Short mmCIF file of C-alpha atoms in Angstrom, two decimals:
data_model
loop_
_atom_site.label_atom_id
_atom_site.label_comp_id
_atom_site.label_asym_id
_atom_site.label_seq_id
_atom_site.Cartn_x
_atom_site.Cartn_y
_atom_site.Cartn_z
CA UNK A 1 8.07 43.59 -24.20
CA UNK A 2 6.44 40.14 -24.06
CA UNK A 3 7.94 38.06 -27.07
CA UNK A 4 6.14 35.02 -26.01
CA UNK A 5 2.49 34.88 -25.43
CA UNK A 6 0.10 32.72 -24.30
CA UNK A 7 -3.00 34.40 -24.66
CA UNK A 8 -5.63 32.33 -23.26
CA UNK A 9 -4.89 31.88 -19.43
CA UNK A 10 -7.57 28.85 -19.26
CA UNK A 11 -8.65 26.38 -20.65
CA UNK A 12 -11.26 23.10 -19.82
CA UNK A 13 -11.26 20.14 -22.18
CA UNK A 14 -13.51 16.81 -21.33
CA UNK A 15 -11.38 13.83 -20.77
CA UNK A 16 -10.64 11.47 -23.93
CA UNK A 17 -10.60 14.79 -25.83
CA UNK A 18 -8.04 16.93 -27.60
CA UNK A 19 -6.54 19.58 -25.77
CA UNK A 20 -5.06 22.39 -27.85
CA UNK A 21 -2.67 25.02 -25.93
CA UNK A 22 -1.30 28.07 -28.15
CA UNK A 23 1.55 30.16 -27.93
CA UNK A 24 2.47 33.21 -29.95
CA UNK A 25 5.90 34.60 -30.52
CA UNK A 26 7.17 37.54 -31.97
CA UNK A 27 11.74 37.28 -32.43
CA UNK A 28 11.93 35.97 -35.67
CA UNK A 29 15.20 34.53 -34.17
CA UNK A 30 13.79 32.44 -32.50
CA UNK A 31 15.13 28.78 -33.18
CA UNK A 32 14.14 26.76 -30.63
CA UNK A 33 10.49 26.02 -28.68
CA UNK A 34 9.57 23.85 -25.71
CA UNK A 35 6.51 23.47 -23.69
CA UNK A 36 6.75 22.88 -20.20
CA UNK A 37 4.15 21.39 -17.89
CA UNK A 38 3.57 22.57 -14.08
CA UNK A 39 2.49 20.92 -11.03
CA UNK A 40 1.20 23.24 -8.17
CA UNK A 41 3.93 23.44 -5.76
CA UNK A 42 6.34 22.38 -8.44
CA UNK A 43 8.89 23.44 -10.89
CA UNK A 44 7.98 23.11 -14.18
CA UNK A 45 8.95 19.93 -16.13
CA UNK A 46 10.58 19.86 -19.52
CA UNK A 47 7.18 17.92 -21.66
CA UNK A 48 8.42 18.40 -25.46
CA UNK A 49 10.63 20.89 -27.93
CA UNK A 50 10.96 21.36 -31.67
CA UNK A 51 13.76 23.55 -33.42
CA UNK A 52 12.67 25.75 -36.34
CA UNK A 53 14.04 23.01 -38.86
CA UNK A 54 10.58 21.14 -38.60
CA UNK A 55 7.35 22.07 -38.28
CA UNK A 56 6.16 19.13 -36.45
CA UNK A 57 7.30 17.14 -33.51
CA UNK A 58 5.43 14.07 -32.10
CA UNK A 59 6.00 12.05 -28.68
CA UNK A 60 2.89 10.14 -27.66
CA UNK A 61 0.27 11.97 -26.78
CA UNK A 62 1.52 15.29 -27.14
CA UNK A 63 2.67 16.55 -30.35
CA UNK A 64 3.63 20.25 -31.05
CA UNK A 65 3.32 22.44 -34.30
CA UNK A 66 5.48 25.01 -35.48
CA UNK A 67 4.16 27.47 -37.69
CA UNK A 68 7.35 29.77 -38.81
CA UNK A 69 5.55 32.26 -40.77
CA UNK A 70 2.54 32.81 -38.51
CA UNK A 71 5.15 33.30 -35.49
CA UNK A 72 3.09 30.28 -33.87
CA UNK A 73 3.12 27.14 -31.93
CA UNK A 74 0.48 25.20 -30.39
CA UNK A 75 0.51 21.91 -28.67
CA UNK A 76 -1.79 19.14 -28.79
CA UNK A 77 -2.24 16.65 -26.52
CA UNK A 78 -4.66 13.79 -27.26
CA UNK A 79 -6.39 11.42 -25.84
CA UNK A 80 -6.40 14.33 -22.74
CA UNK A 81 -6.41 12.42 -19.21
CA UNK A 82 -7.08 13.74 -15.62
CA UNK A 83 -3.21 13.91 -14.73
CA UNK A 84 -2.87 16.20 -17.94
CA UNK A 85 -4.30 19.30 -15.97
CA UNK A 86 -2.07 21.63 -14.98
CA UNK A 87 -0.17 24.93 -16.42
CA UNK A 88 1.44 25.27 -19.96
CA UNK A 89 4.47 27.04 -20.65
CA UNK A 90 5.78 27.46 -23.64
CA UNK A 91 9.21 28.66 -24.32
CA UNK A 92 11.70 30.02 -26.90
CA UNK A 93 15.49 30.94 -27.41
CA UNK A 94 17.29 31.57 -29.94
CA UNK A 95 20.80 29.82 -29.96
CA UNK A 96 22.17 28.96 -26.43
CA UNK A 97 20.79 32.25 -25.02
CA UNK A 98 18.25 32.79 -22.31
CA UNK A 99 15.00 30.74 -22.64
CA UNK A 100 12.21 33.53 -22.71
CA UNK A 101 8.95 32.09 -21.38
CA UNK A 102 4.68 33.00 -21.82
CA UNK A 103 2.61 33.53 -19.43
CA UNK A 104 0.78 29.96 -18.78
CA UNK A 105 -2.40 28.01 -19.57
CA UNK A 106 -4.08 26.70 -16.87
CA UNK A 107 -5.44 23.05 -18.23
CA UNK A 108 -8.33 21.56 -16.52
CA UNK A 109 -9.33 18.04 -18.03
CA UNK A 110 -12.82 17.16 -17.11
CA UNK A 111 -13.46 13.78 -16.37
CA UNK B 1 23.64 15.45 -7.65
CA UNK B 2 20.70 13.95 -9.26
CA UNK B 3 17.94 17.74 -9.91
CA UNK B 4 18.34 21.00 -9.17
CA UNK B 5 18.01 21.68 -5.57
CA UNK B 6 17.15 25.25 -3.97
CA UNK B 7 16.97 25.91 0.00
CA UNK B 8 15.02 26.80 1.65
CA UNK B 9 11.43 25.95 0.60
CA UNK B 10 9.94 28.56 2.21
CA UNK B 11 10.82 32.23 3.56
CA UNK B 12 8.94 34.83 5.30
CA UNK B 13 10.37 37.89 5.89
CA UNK B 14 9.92 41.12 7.22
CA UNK B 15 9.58 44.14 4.64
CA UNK B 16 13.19 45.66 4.70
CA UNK B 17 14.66 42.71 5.58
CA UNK B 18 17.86 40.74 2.85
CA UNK B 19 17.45 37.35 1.94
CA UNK B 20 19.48 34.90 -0.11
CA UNK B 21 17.90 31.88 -2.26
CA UNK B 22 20.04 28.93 -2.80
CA UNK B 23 20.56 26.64 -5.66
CA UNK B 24 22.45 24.23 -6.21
CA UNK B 25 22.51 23.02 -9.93
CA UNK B 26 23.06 19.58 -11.87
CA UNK B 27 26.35 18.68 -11.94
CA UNK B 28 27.85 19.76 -15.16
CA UNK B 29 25.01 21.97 -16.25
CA UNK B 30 26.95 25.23 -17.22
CA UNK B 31 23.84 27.51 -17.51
CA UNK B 32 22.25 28.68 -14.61
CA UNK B 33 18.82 30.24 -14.43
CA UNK B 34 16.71 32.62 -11.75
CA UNK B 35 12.98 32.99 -12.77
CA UNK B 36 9.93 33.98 -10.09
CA UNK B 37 6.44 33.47 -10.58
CA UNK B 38 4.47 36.02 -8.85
CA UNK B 39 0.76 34.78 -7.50
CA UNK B 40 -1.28 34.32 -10.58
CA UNK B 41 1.95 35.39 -13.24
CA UNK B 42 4.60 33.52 -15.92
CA UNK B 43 7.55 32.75 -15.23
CA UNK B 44 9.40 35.95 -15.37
CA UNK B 45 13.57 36.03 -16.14
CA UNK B 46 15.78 37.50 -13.66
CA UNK B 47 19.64 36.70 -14.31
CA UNK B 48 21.09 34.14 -16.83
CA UNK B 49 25.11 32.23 -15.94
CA UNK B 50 26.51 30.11 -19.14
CA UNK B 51 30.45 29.21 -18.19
CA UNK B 52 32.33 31.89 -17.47
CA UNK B 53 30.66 34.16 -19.86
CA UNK B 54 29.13 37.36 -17.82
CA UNK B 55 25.45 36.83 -16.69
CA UNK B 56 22.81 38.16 -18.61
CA UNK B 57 21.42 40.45 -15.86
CA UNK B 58 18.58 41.91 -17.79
CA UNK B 59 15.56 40.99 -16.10
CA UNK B 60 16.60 42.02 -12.45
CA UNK B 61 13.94 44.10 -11.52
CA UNK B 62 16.17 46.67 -9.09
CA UNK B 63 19.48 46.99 -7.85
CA UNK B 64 18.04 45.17 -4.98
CA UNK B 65 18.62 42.06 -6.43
CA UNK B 66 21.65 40.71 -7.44
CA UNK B 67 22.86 36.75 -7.69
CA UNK B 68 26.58 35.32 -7.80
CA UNK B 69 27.44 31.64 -9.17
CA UNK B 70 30.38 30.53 -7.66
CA UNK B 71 33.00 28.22 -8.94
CA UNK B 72 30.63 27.56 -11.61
CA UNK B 73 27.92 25.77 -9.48
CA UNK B 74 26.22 27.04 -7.09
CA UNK B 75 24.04 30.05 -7.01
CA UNK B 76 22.62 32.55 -4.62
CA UNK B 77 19.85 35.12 -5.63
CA UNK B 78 20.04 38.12 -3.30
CA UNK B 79 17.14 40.35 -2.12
CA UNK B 80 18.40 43.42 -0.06
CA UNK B 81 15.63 45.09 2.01
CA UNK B 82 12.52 43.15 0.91
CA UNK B 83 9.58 44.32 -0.02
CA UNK B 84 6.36 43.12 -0.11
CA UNK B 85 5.84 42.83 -4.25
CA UNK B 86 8.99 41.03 -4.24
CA UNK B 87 6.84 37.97 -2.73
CA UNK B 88 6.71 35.20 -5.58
CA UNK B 89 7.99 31.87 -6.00
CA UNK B 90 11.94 32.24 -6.60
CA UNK B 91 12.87 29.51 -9.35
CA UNK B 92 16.57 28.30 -10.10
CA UNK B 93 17.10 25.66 -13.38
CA UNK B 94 19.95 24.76 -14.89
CA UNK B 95 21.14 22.97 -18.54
CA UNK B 96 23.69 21.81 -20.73
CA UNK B 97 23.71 25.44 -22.42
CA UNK B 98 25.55 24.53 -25.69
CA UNK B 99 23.51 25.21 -28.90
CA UNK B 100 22.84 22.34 -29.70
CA UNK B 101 19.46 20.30 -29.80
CA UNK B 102 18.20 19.52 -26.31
CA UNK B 103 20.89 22.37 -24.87
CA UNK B 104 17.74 24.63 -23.85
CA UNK B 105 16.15 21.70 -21.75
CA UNK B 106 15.39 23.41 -18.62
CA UNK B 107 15.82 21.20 -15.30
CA UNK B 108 13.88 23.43 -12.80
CA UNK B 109 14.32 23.26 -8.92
CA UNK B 110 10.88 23.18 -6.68
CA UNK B 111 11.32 26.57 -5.74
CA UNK B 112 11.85 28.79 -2.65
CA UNK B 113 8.51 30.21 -2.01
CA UNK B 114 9.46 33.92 -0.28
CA UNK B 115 6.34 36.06 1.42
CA UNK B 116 7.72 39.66 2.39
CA UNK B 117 5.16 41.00 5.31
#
């Protein structure tokens, strides 16, 4: 039972554009989201979160969207640059209980 | 100390063989996390520690596996007699755990990279 998905495992986005990574859920219980951004060789890295209060959450370049009724969340990230490619996770839990996890999105900014 | 840290890097072993995966978390962090990313896969769950609560062990994929945190810090993730789709990269994070904003944040460990032959 996946209740996070990440449906499109690729994606290529020129550089200076916007990249847009989507995740679908399907626990209405959900309460909390976070994306997470991996390195090859890596573990992943903690990039931005939003709790189901808001619909929006902003922190530079990336900003993430929260759409409650649609079960959704995407994340933008613009202007992309080079060092943004790499694999998108996102993530959800609900309360303090175990953070459930999609598949990936492999990013690949073109220069 | 300062991430999460997991030992070794790197394990081959031979089909039927046990192995154990280290981690050691950030101090404080009271939830403890196993995931493994199989060639070309998410990150999948395997076993969940928050305090002294017991671990969510729903995503072990056998009785093969088990994992122990002891004293409330470190971990070790147990394979008994290996085989080779067990092969994957073996991740250990750690957080705050309390359910409150941020408590989620995952700090993730580089990994112990296991090939069964």
């Amino acid at each position: 039972d996946q209740q996070v998905k990440q449906n499109s495992p690729s994606l290529s986005v020129q550089e200076g554009r916007i990249s847009i990574l989507n995740c679908d859920y399907t626990n209405s219980m959900f309460d909390y989201f976070l994306w997470y951004k991996k390195y090859p060789a890596e573990g992943p890295t903690f990039l931005i979160s939003i709790s189901s209060i808001k619909d929006k959450n902003e922190d530079g370049r990336f900003t993430v969207f929260l759409n409650k009724s649609a079960k959704h969340l995407s994340l933008h990230i613009v202007p992309s640059q080079p060092g943004d490619s790499a694999v998108y996770f996102c993530a959800a839990s609900e309360g303090a209980q175990k953070l459930v996890f999609g598949q990936g999105t492999r990013l690949t900014i073109n220069p | 100390g300062a991430g999460v840290s997991q030992s070794p890097s790197n394990k081959v072993t031979e089909k039927g063989k046990d192995v154990e995966l280290r981690c050691d978390p950030i101090s404080g962090h009271t939830a403890l996390y196993w995931y493994r990313q199989s060639l070309g896969q998410g990150l999948e769950f395997l076993i969940y520690f928050q305090g002294n609560s017991a671990p969510d062990k729903s995503g072990l994929p056998s009785d093969r596996f088990s994992a122990e945190r002891t004293g409330g810090s470190v971990s070790t993730l147990t394979i008994q007699r290996t085989q080779q789709e067990d092969s994957a990269v073996y991740l250990c994070a750690s957080s705050l755990g309390r359910p409150r904003a941020g408590a989620n944040v995952l700090t993730f460990g580089a990994g112990s990279r296991l090939t069964v032959l």
